[in-house]
Amino acid sequence: MKPIASRHRTSVRTLLATGLITSLALVSGCAKSENDSADKDKSSTSQGDSGQVVASPSTGSGPTCAIDAYGAQKTDLKTATVGFSQSEKEANPFRIAETASIKAEAKQRGVKLLTANAQSQFSKQISDVQDLIAKGADLLVIAPLNSDGWEPVLRSASAKHIPIITIDRKINAAACKDYVSFIGSDFVEQGKRAADRMIEATGGKGEIAILLGAAGNNVTTERTKGFEERVKEKAPGLKIVFKQTGEFAREKGQSVTENLIQSKPGITGIYAENDEMGLGAVNALKGAGKQPGAVKIVTIDGTRNAVQGIVDGWIDGVVESNPRFGPLAFQTLDTFTKGEKVAQDIVIQDSEYTKANAKSDLGKAY
């Protein structure tokens, strides 16, 4: 990495505003990359409403991190090599869109990017990241499979003073010591919003099931927590009678729902902690001869197939979890490597799909 001259420090508030503006300006290039047209009209903001926006109030009110506190060196991002570690097989639309966004933003900025995919194997992800470090990655962007077990990577990165940004899932480590920032959604809030949709769809009464995400990460834990807390608070007549992991996979979601229909034939609603499991539940209900809307389904992600499920009457609500991390991740790295402060937790603002807007907003889904 090549050091650059020290630059004038701006306030945290100004930095966040600048990062947000840059993120919005770049997002159309990211969205277009998923259609292999990333180089066309990069300045267009016609699809800006499908990109990530930092949540309000500003994350600048929380803890921040600067490069001197982290122990790294100021760098020109354009001369650096960025390593990106994807956690899961890119059969899931969330992962496809996430990786495409990172690649498109690196290409647009002219940054050398090394990539690896762990194929949903945590031991492989650890070795993947260590390999990225060995290949010369100066900066790391990691989409963690699990939240625990990162000590070998953190030791290797620390020894070389390599800044780490985590996206979409957290790791259980110290911010501004083991990693710089986490960029992602408020997963507890997502769970609460999913509960609101379920309460509305069921009238707050009946028996519901939860298709849990994969074990070992904060997304599953927090989406469950938010949902259960909101149901307990607002709909005591809505009883959670079944919980089983569908491992964030469509096939597993389908098989679990097939068993659910047998054991709980009177089930009123299903909360799937991602769209893929929810679509698997739809397949199971179709196979059982159920009609659209007979069992209320609420999911989280915002994939095109799930939003189409609302249009078709099978799904009652989808809480978005936006995977287009490229612009915000690279803006955070750029700000940090210039020596300026960044937030330790950068929370994005997610939208929502309902029967009222699913058809008109289908084009915003991924």
CSV table of C-alpha atoms in Angstrom, one decimal:
chain,number,residue,atom,x,y,z
A,1,MET,CA,0.0,0.0,0.0
A,2,LYS,CA,1.2,3.5,-0.8
A,3,PRO,CA,0.9,6.1,2.0
A,4,ILE,CA,-0.6,9.5,1.0
A,5,ALA,CA,-0.3,12.9,2.5
A,6,SER,CA,-2.5,13.7,5.5
A,7,ARG,CA,-5.7,15.3,4.6
A,8,HIS,CA,-7.9,17.8,6.4
A,9,ARG,CA,-10.2,16.1,8.8
A,10,THR,CA,-13.9,16.8,8.6
A,11,SER,CA,-16.6,16.3,11.1
A,12,VAL,CA,-18.2,12.8,11.5
A,13,ARG,CA,-21.6,14.3,10.5
A,14,THR,CA,-20.1,15.7,7.3
A,15,LEU,CA,-18.4,12.4,6.5
A,16,LEU,CA,-21.5,10.4,6.9
A,17,ALA,CA,-23.4,12.8,4.7
A,18,THR,CA,-20.7,12.6,2.1
A,19,GLY,CA,-20.7,8.8,2.3
A,20,LEU,CA,-24.5,8.7,1.9
A,21,ILE,CA,-24.4,11.0,-1.1
A,22,THR,CA,-21.7,9.0,-2.7
A,23,SER,CA,-23.6,5.8,-2.0
A,24,LEU,CA,-26.7,7.1,-3.6
A,25,ALA,CA,-24.8,8.5,-6.6
A,26,LEU,CA,-23.1,5.2,-7.3
A,27,VAL,CA,-26.0,2.8,-6.7
A,28,SER,CA,-27.3,2.8,-10.2
A,29,GLY,CA,-24.0,1.5,-11.5
A,30,CYS,CA,-24.3,-1.3,-8.8
A,31,ALA,CA,-27.9,-2.2,-9.8
A,32,LYS,CA,-27.1,-2.2,-13.5
A,33,SER,CA,-24.1,-4.5,-12.9
A,34,GLU,CA,-26.6,-7.3,-12.1
A,35,ASN,CA,-27.8,-6.9,-15.7
A,36,ASP,CA,-24.2,-6.8,-17.1
A,37,SER,CA,-24.4,-3.1,-17.9
A,38,ALA,CA,-22.4,-1.5,-15.1
A,39,ASP,CA,-20.4,0.8,-17.4
A,40,LYS,CA,-23.5,2.5,-18.9
A,41,ASP,CA,-24.5,5.9,-17.6
A,42,LYS,CA,-22.7,5.6,-14.2
A,43,SER,CA,-24.1,8.9,-13.1
A,44,SER,CA,-27.7,8.0,-13.5
A,45,THR,CA,-29.8,7.9,-10.3
A,46,SER,CA,-32.9,6.5,-11.8
A,47,GLN,CA,-32.7,3.4,-9.7
A,48,GLY,CA,-31.3,5.1,-6.6
A,49,ASP,CA,-34.3,4.1,-4.5
A,50,SER,CA,-33.2,0.4,-4.8
A,51,GLY,CA,-29.8,1.1,-3.2
A,52,GLN,CA,-28.7,1.2,0.4
A,53,VAL,CA,-29.3,4.3,2.5
A,54,VAL,CA,-27.8,4.9,5.9
A,55,ALA,CA,-30.6,4.9,8.5
A,56,SER,CA,-31.7,8.0,10.3
A,57,PRO,CA,-30.8,9.2,12.9
A,58,SER,CA,-27.2,9.3,11.7
A,59,THR,CA,-24.9,6.5,12.8
A,60,GLY,CA,-22.4,9.3,13.6
A,61,SER,CA,-24.0,9.6,17.1
A,62,GLY,CA,-22.4,6.2,18.1
A,63,PRO,CA,-18.8,5.0,18.5
A,64,THR,CA,-16.4,5.7,15.6
A,65,CYS,CA,-13.1,4.3,14.5
A,66,ALA,CA,-10.1,6.1,13.0
A,67,ILE,CA,-7.0,4.5,11.4
A,68,ASP,CA,-4.6,5.6,14.1
A,69,ALA,CA,-6.7,4.0,16.8
A,70,TYR,CA,-6.9,0.8,14.7
A,71,GLY,CA,-3.2,0.7,14.1
A,72,ALA,CA,-3.2,0.7,10.3
A,73,GLN,CA,-1.7,3.1,7.8
A,74,LYS,CA,-3.2,5.8,5.6
A,75,THR,CA,-3.7,4.5,2.1
A,76,ASP,CA,-4.9,5.5,-1.4
A,77,LEU,CA,-7.7,3.0,-2.0
A,78,LYS,CA,-7.0,3.1,-5.7
A,79,THR,CA,-3.6,1.6,-5.2
A,80,ALA,CA,-4.7,-1.0,-2.7
A,81,THR,CA,-5.9,-4.6,-3.2
A,82,VAL,CA,-9.2,-5.5,-1.6
A,83,GLY,CA,-10.1,-9.0,-0.6
A,84,PHE,CA,-13.8,-10.0,-0.5
A,85,SER,CA,-15.0,-13.2,1.2
A,86,GLN,CA,-18.5,-14.4,0.4
A,87,SER,CA,-20.0,-16.9,2.8
A,88,GLU,CA,-22.6,-18.9,0.9
A,89,LYS,CA,-23.2,-20.5,-2.4
A,90,GLU,CA,-24.4,-18.0,-5.0
A,91,ALA,CA,-27.6,-19.8,-5.6
A,92,ASN,CA,-29.4,-17.5,-3.2
A,93,PRO,CA,-30.5,-14.2,-4.9
A,94,PHE,CA,-29.3,-12.2,-1.8
A,95,ARG,CA,-25.7,-13.6,-2.3
A,96,ILE,CA,-25.8,-13.1,-6.1
A,97,ALA,CA,-26.8,-9.4,-5.7
A,98,GLU,CA,-24.3,-8.9,-2.9
A,99,THR,CA,-21.3,-10.2,-4.8
A,100,ALA,CA,-22.4,-8.4,-8.0
A,101,SER,CA,-22.5,-5.1,-6.1
A,102,ILE,CA,-19.1,-5.5,-4.6
A,103,LYS,CA,-17.5,-6.5,-7.9
A,104,ALA,CA,-19.3,-3.6,-9.8
A,105,GLU,CA,-18.1,-1.0,-7.3
A,106,ALA,CA,-14.5,-2.2,-7.3
A,107,LYS,CA,-14.6,-2.1,-11.1
A,108,GLN,CA,-16.1,1.4,-11.2
A,109,ARG,CA,-13.5,2.7,-8.7
A,110,GLY,CA,-10.6,0.9,-10.5
A,111,VAL,CA,-9.7,-1.1,-7.4
A,112,LYS,CA,-8.0,-4.5,-7.7
A,113,LEU,CA,-10.4,-7.1,-6.1
A,114,LEU,CA,-9.6,-10.6,-5.0
A,115,THR,CA,-12.7,-12.8,-4.3
A,116,ALA,CA,-13.4,-16.1,-2.6
A,117,ASN,CA,-16.6,-18.1,-1.9
A,118,ALA,CA,-16.8,-20.4,1.1
A,119,GLN,CA,-19.7,-22.4,-0.3
A,120,SER,CA,-21.5,-22.3,3.0
A,121,GLN,CA,-18.5,-24.0,4.8
A,122,PHE,CA,-17.2,-22.1,7.7
A,123,SER,CA,-13.8,-23.8,7.8
A,124,LYS,CA,-13.4,-23.0,4.1
A,125,GLN,CA,-14.2,-19.3,4.8
A,126,ILE,CA,-11.5,-19.1,7.4
A,127,SER,CA,-8.9,-20.6,5.0
A,128,ASP,CA,-10.3,-18.4,2.2
A,129,VAL,CA,-9.6,-15.2,4.1
A,130,GLN,CA,-6.2,-16.4,5.2
A,131,ASP,CA,-5.5,-17.1,1.5
A,132,LEU,CA,-6.7,-13.6,0.5
A,133,ILE,CA,-4.2,-12.2,3.1
A,134,ALA,CA,-1.4,-14.4,1.7
A,135,LYS,CA,-2.2,-13.2,-1.8
A,136,GLY,CA,-1.6,-9.6,-0.8
A,137,ALA,CA,-5.0,-8.2,0.2
A,138,ASP,CA,-4.5,-4.8,1.9
A,139,LEU,CA,-8.1,-4.4,3.0
A,140,LEU,CA,-10.8,-7.0,3.6
A,141,VAL,CA,-14.6,-7.0,3.2
A,142,ILE,CA,-16.1,-10.1,4.8
A,143,ALA,CA,-19.7,-11.5,4.6
A,144,PRO,CA,-19.4,-13.9,7.6
A,145,LEU,CA,-21.1,-17.2,7.6
A,146,ASN,CA,-20.9,-17.5,11.4
A,147,SER,CA,-20.4,-14.9,14.1
A,148,ASP,CA,-18.0,-16.9,16.2
A,149,GLY,CA,-14.7,-18.6,15.4
A,150,TRP,CA,-12.9,-15.8,13.7
A,151,GLU,CA,-9.8,-15.7,15.9
A,152,PRO,CA,-7.3,-17.2,13.4
A,153,VAL,CA,-8.3,-14.6,10.8
A,154,LEU,CA,-8.2,-11.8,13.2
A,155,ARG,CA,-4.7,-12.7,14.4
A,156,SER,CA,-3.4,-12.9,10.8
A,157,ALA,CA,-5.0,-9.6,9.8
A,158,SER,CA,-3.8,-7.9,13.0
A,159,ALA,CA,-0.2,-9.0,12.4
A,160,LYS,CA,-0.3,-7.2,9.1
A,161,HIS,CA,-2.5,-4.3,10.2
A,162,ILE,CA,-5.2,-5.1,7.7
A,163,PRO,CA,-8.5,-3.2,8.1
A,164,ILE,CA,-11.6,-5.4,8.0
A,165,ILE,CA,-15.2,-4.4,7.2
A,166,THR,CA,-17.9,-6.9,7.8
A,167,ILE,CA,-21.2,-6.8,5.9
A,168,ASP,CA,-24.7,-8.3,6.5
A,169,ARG,CA,-23.6,-10.3,9.5
A,170,LYS,CA,-21.5,-9.4,12.6
A,171,ILE,CA,-18.6,-11.2,14.0
A,172,ASN,CA,-18.3,-11.5,17.8
A,173,ALA,CA,-15.1,-9.4,18.2
A,174,ALA,CA,-14.1,-5.9,19.3
A,175,ALA,CA,-14.9,-3.1,16.9
A,176,CYS,CA,-12.0,-0.7,16.1
A,177,LYS,CA,-9.6,-3.4,17.4
A,178,ASP,CA,-10.4,-6.7,15.6
A,179,TYR,CA,-12.4,-5.1,12.8
A,180,VAL,CA,-13.2,-1.5,11.7
A,181,SER,CA,-17.0,-1.4,11.0
A,182,PHE,CA,-20.1,-3.5,10.5
A,183,ILE,CA,-22.4,-2.5,7.7
A,184,GLY,CA,-25.9,-4.0,7.8
A,185,SER,CA,-29.5,-4.0,8.8
A,186,ASP,CA,-31.1,-3.7,12.2
A,187,PHE,CA,-32.1,-7.4,12.4
A,188,VAL,CA,-34.2,-7.0,15.6
A,189,GLU,CA,-36.2,-4.3,13.9
A,190,GLN,CA,-36.6,-6.5,10.9
A,191,GLY,CA,-38.1,-9.1,13.1
A,192,LYS,CA,-40.5,-6.6,14.7
A,193,ARG,CA,-41.6,-5.4,11.4
A,194,ALA,CA,-42.3,-8.9,10.2
A,195,ALA,CA,-44.3,-9.5,13.3
A,196,ASP,CA,-46.4,-6.4,12.6
A,197,ARG,CA,-47.2,-7.8,9.1
A,198,MET,CA,-48.1,-11.1,10.6
A,199,ILE,CA,-50.4,-9.6,13.2
A,200,GLU,CA,-52.1,-7.6,10.5
A,201,ALA,CA,-52.5,-10.6,8.2
A,202,THR,CA,-53.9,-12.9,10.9
A,203,GLY,CA,-55.8,-10.3,12.9
A,204,GLY,CA,-53.6,-11.1,15.9
A,205,LYS,CA,-55.1,-14.6,16.5
A,206,GLY,CA,-54.1,-18.2,15.7
A,207,GLU,CA,-51.1,-20.5,15.7
A,208,ILE,CA,-47.9,-19.6,13.9
A,209,ALA,CA,-44.6,-21.2,13.0
A,210,ILE,CA,-41.1,-19.8,12.7
A,211,LEU,CA,-38.7,-21.1,10.0
A,212,LEU,CA,-35.5,-20.2,11.7
A,213,GLY,CA,-32.4,-19.2,9.8
A,214,ALA,CA,-29.1,-21.0,10.2
A,215,ALA,CA,-27.7,-21.4,13.6
A,216,GLY,CA,-24.5,-19.6,14.8
A,217,ASN,CA,-25.0,-16.1,13.5
A,218,ASN,CA,-26.5,-12.9,14.8
A,219,VAL,CA,-29.1,-12.5,12.0
A,220,THR,CA,-31.1,-15.6,13.1
A,221,THR,CA,-30.8,-14.7,16.8
A,222,GLU,CA,-31.9,-11.1,16.3
A,223,ARG,CA,-34.7,-11.7,13.7
A,224,THR,CA,-36.2,-14.3,16.1
A,225,LYS,CA,-35.8,-12.0,19.1
A,226,GLY,CA,-37.5,-9.0,17.4
A,227,PHE,CA,-40.4,-11.1,16.1
A,228,GLU,CA,-41.1,-12.9,19.4
A,229,GLU,CA,-40.9,-9.7,21.4
A,230,ARG,CA,-43.4,-7.8,19.2
A,231,VAL,CA,-45.9,-10.7,19.1
A,232,LYS,CA,-45.8,-11.0,22.9
A,233,GLU,CA,-46.2,-7.2,23.2
A,234,LYS,CA,-49.0,-6.6,20.6
A,235,ALA,CA,-50.8,-9.9,20.0
A,236,PRO,CA,-51.0,-12.3,23.0
A,237,GLY,CA,-53.7,-14.2,21.0
A,238,LEU,CA,-51.1,-15.2,18.4
A,239,LYS,CA,-49.3,-18.3,19.7
A,240,ILE,CA,-45.9,-19.5,18.4
A,241,VAL,CA,-46.3,-23.3,18.4
A,242,PHE,CA,-43.5,-24.4,16.1
A,243,LYS,CA,-39.9,-23.4,15.6
A,244,GLN,CA,-37.3,-25.2,13.4
A,245,THR,CA,-34.4,-24.2,11.3
A,246,GLY,CA,-34.7,-24.1,7.5
A,247,GLU,CA,-31.0,-23.1,7.3
A,248,PHE,CA,-31.9,-20.1,5.0
A,249,ALA,CA,-32.4,-22.6,2.2
A,250,ARG,CA,-35.5,-23.1,0.0
A,251,GLU,CA,-35.3,-26.9,-0.1
A,252,LYS,CA,-35.0,-27.1,3.7
A,253,GLY,CA,-37.8,-24.6,4.1
A,254,GLN,CA,-40.0,-26.8,2.0
A,255,SER,CA,-39.3,-30.0,3.8
A,256,VAL,CA,-39.7,-28.4,7.2
A,257,THR,CA,-43.1,-26.9,6.1
A,258,GLU,CA,-44.2,-30.3,4.8
A,259,ASN,CA,-43.6,-31.7,8.3
A,260,LEU,CA,-45.3,-28.7,9.8
A,261,ILE,CA,-48.5,-29.2,7.8
A,262,GLN,CA,-48.6,-32.8,9.0
A,263,SER,CA,-48.0,-32.1,12.7
A,264,LYS,CA,-49.9,-28.8,12.8
A,265,PRO,CA,-52.7,-28.9,10.1
A,266,GLY,CA,-54.4,-25.9,11.6
A,267,ILE,CA,-51.4,-23.6,11.4
A,268,THR,CA,-52.5,-20.0,10.7
A,269,GLY,CA,-49.2,-18.3,9.7
A,270,ILE,CA,-45.5,-18.9,8.9
A,271,TYR,CA,-42.7,-16.5,9.6
A,272,ALA,CA,-39.7,-17.3,7.4
A,273,GLU,CA,-36.5,-15.6,8.4
A,274,ASN,CA,-35.5,-15.3,4.8
A,275,ASP,CA,-37.3,-15.3,1.4
A,276,GLU,CA,-35.8,-18.6,0.2
A,277,MET,CA,-37.3,-20.5,3.2
A,278,GLY,CA,-40.6,-18.7,2.6
A,279,LEU,CA,-40.7,-19.7,-1.0
A,280,GLY,CA,-40.0,-23.3,0.1
A,281,ALA,CA,-43.0,-23.0,2.4
A,282,VAL,CA,-45.1,-21.8,-0.6
A,283,ASN,CA,-44.0,-24.9,-2.5
A,284,ALA,CA,-45.0,-27.1,0.4
A,285,LEU,CA,-48.4,-25.5,0.7
A,286,LYS,CA,-49.0,-25.8,-3.0
A,287,GLY,CA,-48.1,-29.5,-2.8
A,288,ALA,CA,-50.6,-30.0,0.0
A,289,GLY,CA,-53.4,-28.5,-2.1
A,290,LYS,CA,-53.7,-25.3,-0.1
A,291,GLN,CA,-55.1,-22.1,-1.7
A,292,PRO,CA,-53.2,-18.8,-1.8
A,293,GLY,CA,-53.7,-17.0,1.5
A,294,ALA,CA,-54.9,-20.0,3.4
A,295,VAL,CA,-51.7,-19.8,5.5
A,296,LYS,CA,-50.3,-16.3,6.0
A,297,ILE,CA,-46.6,-16.1,5.2
A,298,VAL,CA,-44.2,-13.2,6.0
A,299,THR,CA,-40.6,-13.2,5.0
A,300,ILE,CA,-37.4,-11.1,5.1
A,301,ASP,CA,-35.1,-10.2,2.2
A,302,GLY,CA,-36.8,-8.6,-0.8
A,303,THR,CA,-36.0,-11.0,-3.6
A,304,ARG,CA,-38.0,-10.6,-6.8
A,305,ASN,CA,-39.6,-14.1,-6.5
A,306,ALA,CA,-40.8,-13.3,-3.0
A,307,VAL,CA,-42.3,-10.0,-4.0
A,308,GLN,CA,-44.0,-11.7,-6.9
A,309,GLY,CA,-45.4,-14.1,-4.3
A,310,ILE,CA,-47.2,-11.2,-2.8
A,311,VAL,CA,-48.6,-10.2,-6.2
A,312,ASP,CA,-49.7,-13.8,-6.6
A,313,GLY,CA,-51.4,-14.0,-3.2
A,314,TRP,CA,-49.1,-16.6,-1.6
A,315,ILE,CA,-47.1,-14.2,0.6
A,316,ASP,CA,-48.5,-11.4,2.8
A,317,GLY,CA,-45.5,-9.3,3.4
A,318,VAL,CA,-41.7,-9.0,2.8
A,319,VAL,CA,-39.4,-6.9,4.9
A,320,GLU,CA,-36.4,-5.8,2.8
A,321,SER,CA,-32.8,-6.7,3.7
A,322,ASN,CA,-30.8,-4.8,1.1
A,323,PRO,CA,-27.8,-6.7,-0.3
A,324,ARG,CA,-26.3,-4.0,-2.4
A,325,PHE,CA,-23.3,-3.3,-0.2
A,326,GLY,CA,-20.8,-2.2,-2.8
A,327,PRO,CA,-21.0,1.6,-2.7
A,328,LEU,CA,-21.3,1.9,1.0
A,329,ALA,CA,-18.6,-0.6,1.8
A,330,PHE,CA,-16.1,1.0,-0.6
A,331,GLN,CA,-17.0,4.5,0.6
A,332,THR,CA,-16.4,3.4,4.2
A,333,LEU,CA,-13.0,1.9,3.2
A,334,ASP,CA,-12.1,5.1,1.3
A,335,THR,CA,-13.0,7.4,4.2
A,336,PHE,CA,-11.2,5.2,6.7
A,337,THR,CA,-8.0,4.8,4.7
A,338,LYS,CA,-7.7,8.5,4.3
A,339,GLY,CA,-7.4,8.8,8.0
A,340,GLU,CA,-11.0,10.0,8.7
A,341,LYS,CA,-13.4,8.6,11.2
A,342,VAL,CA,-16.1,6.1,10.3
A,343,ALA,CA,-18.9,4.7,12.4
A,344,GLN,CA,-18.3,1.3,14.0
A,345,ASP,CA,-21.9,0.3,13.2
A,346,ILE,CA,-23.4,1.6,10.0
A,347,VAL,CA,-27.0,0.6,9.9
A,348,ILE,CA,-28.9,0.7,6.7
A,349,GLN,CA,-32.5,1.7,6.2
A,350,ASP,CA,-34.7,-1.1,4.7
A,351,SER,CA,-38.0,-0.8,2.9
A,352,GLU,CA,-40.9,-3.1,2.9
A,353,TYR,CA,-43.2,-4.9,0.4
A,354,THR,CA,-46.9,-5.3,1.0
A,355,LYS,CA,-50.0,-6.0,-1.1
A,356,ALA,CA,-50.3,-2.2,-1.5
A,357,ASN,CA,-46.9,-1.7,-3.3
A,358,ALA,CA,-45.7,-5.2,-4.4
A,359,LYS,CA,-46.8,-4.9,-8.0
A,360,SER,CA,-45.6,-1.3,-8.5
A,361,ASP,CA,-42.3,-1.8,-6.7
A,362,LEU,CA,-41.4,-5.2,-8.1
A,363,GLY,CA,-38.7,-3.7,-10.2
A,364,LYS,CA,-36.8,-2.6,-7.1
A,365,ALA,CA,-36.5,-6.2,-5.8
A,366,TYR,CA,-33.4,-8.2,-6.6
